[in-house]
């Protein structure tokens, strides 16, 4: 294995999301790769990103990435579909090459999700359920068509789903109406869909209700498992980066909001108690 140069930073893998949904990605990554150190940063004070402009999402995401770099992370995962859609490419192409350490890397969640689609759909018709920002960006159709030009992609924004999760109403009977409404609308738009991608990291918490109102022949794709496998593959192929990611089986949680509020919500996403959280500012 290649050893990192002494001049290159070593540290935890950074995981960023605008809110709590990225914890579903972190949970799967830690389950699959428990030996690594992680720092999770949630910009909870400024969430949601889904309705914000490209410029604002880029600005906020860059601030978070720079914070994680400053904390020693050589690799940052944007565990947020909106940030992946609106900020990732610019950060990769413009900011990283001009940074004081252009060997650091920032990866997103859309590409790993798109890569798995080709072996799952038989009808070659897929649906994307996501935030308005992710749907408007057209990032999923662009990524899918780079890999599989023959697949038809139909996207639909589900503006009520994130509030249901954030307010811990995702198990309530009242959530049924909004879950069924969007699934019905998507399948009315393209009845040939046989695969639905949950293009928002909050949506896996609604998975039971989503399956309840989705015909049984349709596959539901939650991102966490695919992102985790993609990250493992990436580090296997880039041994120089793997050598820079420290392995102490630790996880640190940072938030721009109240630590107490984060701890309460994080327990829902991670199914664990006594999460210690630090409050930070981004600029």
Coordinates of N, CA, C and O in Angstrom, one line a residue, residues 110-180:
X110 N -24.9 11.1 -6.0 CA -25.7 10.9 -7.2 C -25.0 9.9 -8.1 O -25.7 9.0 -8.6
X111 N -23.7 10.1 -8.4 CA -23.0 9.1 -9.3 C -23.1 7.7 -8.8 O -23.4 6.8 -9.6
X112 N -22.8 7.4 -7.5 CA -22.9 6.0 -7.1 C -24.3 5.4 -7.2 O -24.4 4.2 -7.5
X113 N -25.3 6.2 -7.1 CA -26.6 5.8 -7.2 C -27.0 5.5 -8.7 O -27.6 4.5 -9.0
X114 N -26.5 6.4 -9.5 CA -26.8 6.2 -11.0 C -26.1 4.9 -11.5 O -26.6 4.2 -12.4
X115 N -24.9 4.6 -11.0 CA -24.1 3.5 -11.4 C -24.8 2.1 -11.2 O -24.6 1.2 -12.0
X116 N -25.7 2.1 -10.2 CA -26.3 0.8 -9.9 C -27.6 0.5 -10.7 O -28.1 -0.6 -10.8
X117 N -28.1 1.6 -11.4 CA -29.4 1.5 -12.0 C -29.4 0.5 -13.2 O -30.4 -0.3 -13.3
X118 N -28.4 0.4 -14.0 CA -28.4 -0.4 -15.2 C -28.7 -1.8 -15.0 O -29.3 -2.5 -15.8
X119 N -28.2 -2.4 -13.8 CA -28.4 -3.8 -13.5 C -29.7 -4.1 -12.8 O -30.0 -5.3 -12.5
X120 N -30.5 -3.0 -12.5 CA -31.7 -3.2 -11.7 C -33.0 -3.1 -12.5 O -33.9 -3.9 -12.4
X121 N -33.0 -2.1 -13.4 CA -34.2 -1.9 -14.2 C -34.3 -2.8 -15.4 O -33.3 -3.0 -16.1
X122 N -35.5 -3.4 -15.7 CA -35.7 -4.3 -16.8 C -36.4 -3.5 -17.9 O -36.2 -3.7 -19.1
X123 N -37.4 -2.7 -17.5 CA -38.2 -1.9 -18.5 C -37.4 -0.7 -19.0 O -37.8 -0.1 -20.0
X124 N -36.3 -0.4 -18.3 CA -35.4 0.8 -18.7 C -36.2 2.1 -18.5 O -35.9 3.1 -19.1
X125 N -37.2 2.1 -17.6 CA -37.9 3.3 -17.1 C -37.7 3.4 -15.6 O -38.1 2.5 -14.9
X126 N -37.2 4.5 -15.2 CA -37.0 4.7 -13.7 C -37.6 6.0 -13.3 O -37.7 6.9 -14.1
X127 N -37.9 6.1 -12.0 CA -38.4 7.3 -11.4 C -37.4 7.8 -10.3 O -36.8 7.0 -9.7
X128 N -37.4 9.1 -10.2 CA -36.6 9.7 -9.2 C -37.5 10.6 -8.3 O -38.2 11.5 -8.8
X129 N -37.6 10.3 -7.0 CA -38.3 11.1 -6.0 C -37.2 11.9 -5.2 O -36.4 11.3 -4.6
X130 N -37.3 13.2 -5.2 CA -36.3 14.0 -4.6 C -36.8 15.4 -4.2 O -38.0 15.7 -4.4
X131 N -36.0 16.3 -3.7 CA -36.3 17.6 -3.4 C -36.5 18.4 -4.7 O -36.0 18.0 -5.8
X132 N -37.1 19.6 -4.6 CA -37.3 20.4 -5.8 C -36.0 20.8 -6.4 O -35.8 20.9 -7.7
X133 N -35.0 21.1 -5.6 CA -33.7 21.5 -6.1 C -33.0 20.4 -6.9 O -32.4 20.7 -7.9
X134 N -33.0 19.2 -6.4 CA -32.4 18.1 -7.1 C -33.1 17.8 -8.4 O -32.4 17.6 -9.4
X135 N -34.4 17.8 -8.4 CA -35.2 17.6 -9.6 C -34.9 18.7 -10.6 O -34.6 18.4 -11.8
X136 N -34.9 19.9 -10.2 CA -34.7 21.0 -11.1 C -33.2 21.0 -11.7 O -33.0 21.4 -12.9
X137 N -32.3 20.5 -11.0 CA -30.9 20.5 -11.4 C -30.7 19.5 -12.6 O -29.7 19.6 -13.3
X138 N -31.6 18.5 -12.7 CA -31.5 17.5 -13.8 C -30.3 16.6 -13.6 O -29.8 15.9 -14.6
X139 N -29.7 16.6 -12.4 CA -28.5 15.8 -12.2 C -28.6 14.3 -12.4 O -27.8 13.7 -12.9
X140 N -29.8 13.8 -11.9 CA -30.0 12.4 -12.1 C -30.1 11.9 -13.5 O -29.4 11.0 -14.0
X141 N -31.0 12.6 -14.3 CA -31.0 12.2 -15.7 C -29.6 12.4 -16.4 O -29.3 11.5 -17.2
X142 N -28.9 13.4 -16.1 CA -27.6 13.6 -16.7 C -26.6 12.5 -16.4 O -26.0 11.9 -17.3
X143 N -26.6 12.1 -15.1 CA -25.7 11.0 -14.7 C -26.1 9.7 -15.2 O -25.3 8.9 -15.7
X144 N -27.4 9.4 -15.2 CA -27.9 8.1 -15.7 C -27.6 8.0 -17.2 O -27.2 7.0 -17.7
X145 N -27.9 9.1 -17.9 CA -27.7 9.0 -19.4 C -26.3 8.9 -19.8 O -26.0 8.4 -20.9
X146 N -25.3 9.4 -19.0 CA -23.9 9.2 -19.3 C -23.6 7.7 -19.3 O -22.8 7.3 -20.1
X147 N -24.2 7.0 -18.4 CA -23.9 5.6 -18.2 C -24.8 4.7 -19.0 O -24.4 3.7 -19.6
X148 N -26.1 5.1 -19.1 CA -27.1 4.2 -19.7 C -28.0 5.1 -20.6 O -29.1 5.5 -20.1
X149 N -27.6 5.5 -21.8 CA -28.4 6.4 -22.6 C -29.8 5.9 -22.9 O -30.7 6.7 -23.3
X150 N -30.0 4.6 -22.8 CA -31.3 4.1 -23.2 C -32.4 4.2 -22.1 O -33.6 3.9 -22.3
X151 N -32.0 4.5 -20.9 CA -32.9 4.5 -19.8 C -33.7 5.9 -19.7 O -33.1 6.9 -19.8
X152 N -35.0 5.7 -19.6 CA -35.9 6.9 -19.5 C -36.0 7.3 -18.0 O -36.3 6.4 -17.2
X153 N -35.7 8.5 -17.7 CA -35.7 9.0 -16.3 C -36.9 10.0 -16.1 O -36.9 11.0 -16.8
X154 N -37.7 9.7 -15.1 CA -38.8 10.7 -14.8 C -38.6 11.1 -13.3 O -38.6 10.3 -12.4
X155 N -38.5 12.4 -13.1 CA -38.3 12.9 -11.8 C -39.5 13.6 -11.2 O -40.3 14.2 -12.0
X156 N -39.7 13.6 -9.9 CA -40.8 14.3 -9.3 C -40.4 14.8 -7.9 O -39.8 14.1 -7.1
X157 N -40.6 16.1 -7.7 CA -40.3 16.7 -6.4 C -41.4 16.3 -5.3 O -42.6 16.3 -5.7
X158 N -40.9 16.0 -4.1 CA -41.8 15.7 -3.0 C -41.6 16.6 -1.9 O -41.0 16.3 -0.8
X159 N -42.1 17.9 -2.0 CA -41.8 18.9 -1.0 C -42.3 18.6 0.4 O -41.8 19.2 1.4
X160 N -43.3 17.7 0.6 CA -43.8 17.5 1.9 C -43.0 16.4 2.7 O -43.2 16.2 3.9
X161 N -42.2 15.6 2.0 CA -41.6 14.5 2.7 C -40.5 14.9 3.7 O -40.4 14.3 4.8
X162 N -39.7 15.8 3.4 CA -38.6 16.2 4.3 C -39.2 16.8 5.6 O -38.8 16.4 6.7
X163 N -40.2 17.7 5.5 CA -40.9 18.2 6.8 C -41.5 17.0 7.6 O -41.4 17.1 8.8
X164 N -42.0 16.0 7.0 CA -42.6 14.9 7.7 C -41.5 14.2 8.5 O -41.7 13.8 9.7
X165 N -40.3 14.0 7.9 CA -39.2 13.4 8.6 C -38.7 14.3 9.7 O -38.4 13.9 10.8
X166 N -38.4 15.5 9.3 CA -37.8 16.5 10.3 C -38.6 16.7 11.5 O -38.1 16.9 12.6
X167 N -39.9 16.6 11.3 CA -40.9 16.8 12.5 C -41.3 15.5 13.1 O -42.2 15.5 13.9
X168 N -40.6 14.4 12.8 CA -40.8 13.1 13.4 C -42.3 12.6 13.2 O -42.9 12.0 14.0
X169 N -42.9 13.0 12.0 CA -44.2 12.6 11.7 C -44.2 11.5 10.6 O -45.3 11.1 10.1
X170 N -43.1 10.9 10.3 CA -43.0 10.0 9.2 C -43.7 8.6 9.4 O -44.0 7.9 8.5
X171 N -44.0 8.3 10.7 CA -44.7 7.1 11.0 C -46.2 7.3 11.2 O -47.0 6.4 11.4
X172 N -46.6 8.6 11.2 CA -48.0 8.9 11.5 C -48.9 8.6 10.4 O -48.5 8.6 9.2
X173 N -50.2 8.3 10.7 CA -51.2 8.0 9.6 C -51.3 9.2 8.7 O -51.7 9.1 7.5
X174 N -51.1 10.4 9.2 CA -51.2 11.6 8.3 C -50.2 11.6 7.2 O -50.4 12.3 6.2
X175 N -49.1 10.9 7.4 CA -48.0 10.9 6.3 C -48.5 10.0 5.1 O -48.0 10.2 4.0
X176 N -49.5 9.2 5.3 CA -49.9 8.3 4.3 C -50.4 9.0 3.0 O -50.0 8.7 1.9
X177 N -51.1 10.1 3.3 CA -51.7 10.9 2.1 C -50.6 11.4 1.2 O -50.7 11.3 0.0
X178 N -49.6 12.0 1.9 CA -48.5 12.7 1.1 C -47.6 11.7 0.4 O -47.1 11.9 -0.7
X179 N -47.4 10.5 1.1 CA -46.6 9.5 0.4 C -47.3 8.9 -0.8 O -46.7 8.8 -1.9
X180 N -48.5 8.6 -0.6 CA -49.3 8.0 -1.7 C -49.5 9.0 -2.9 O -49.4 8.6 -4.1

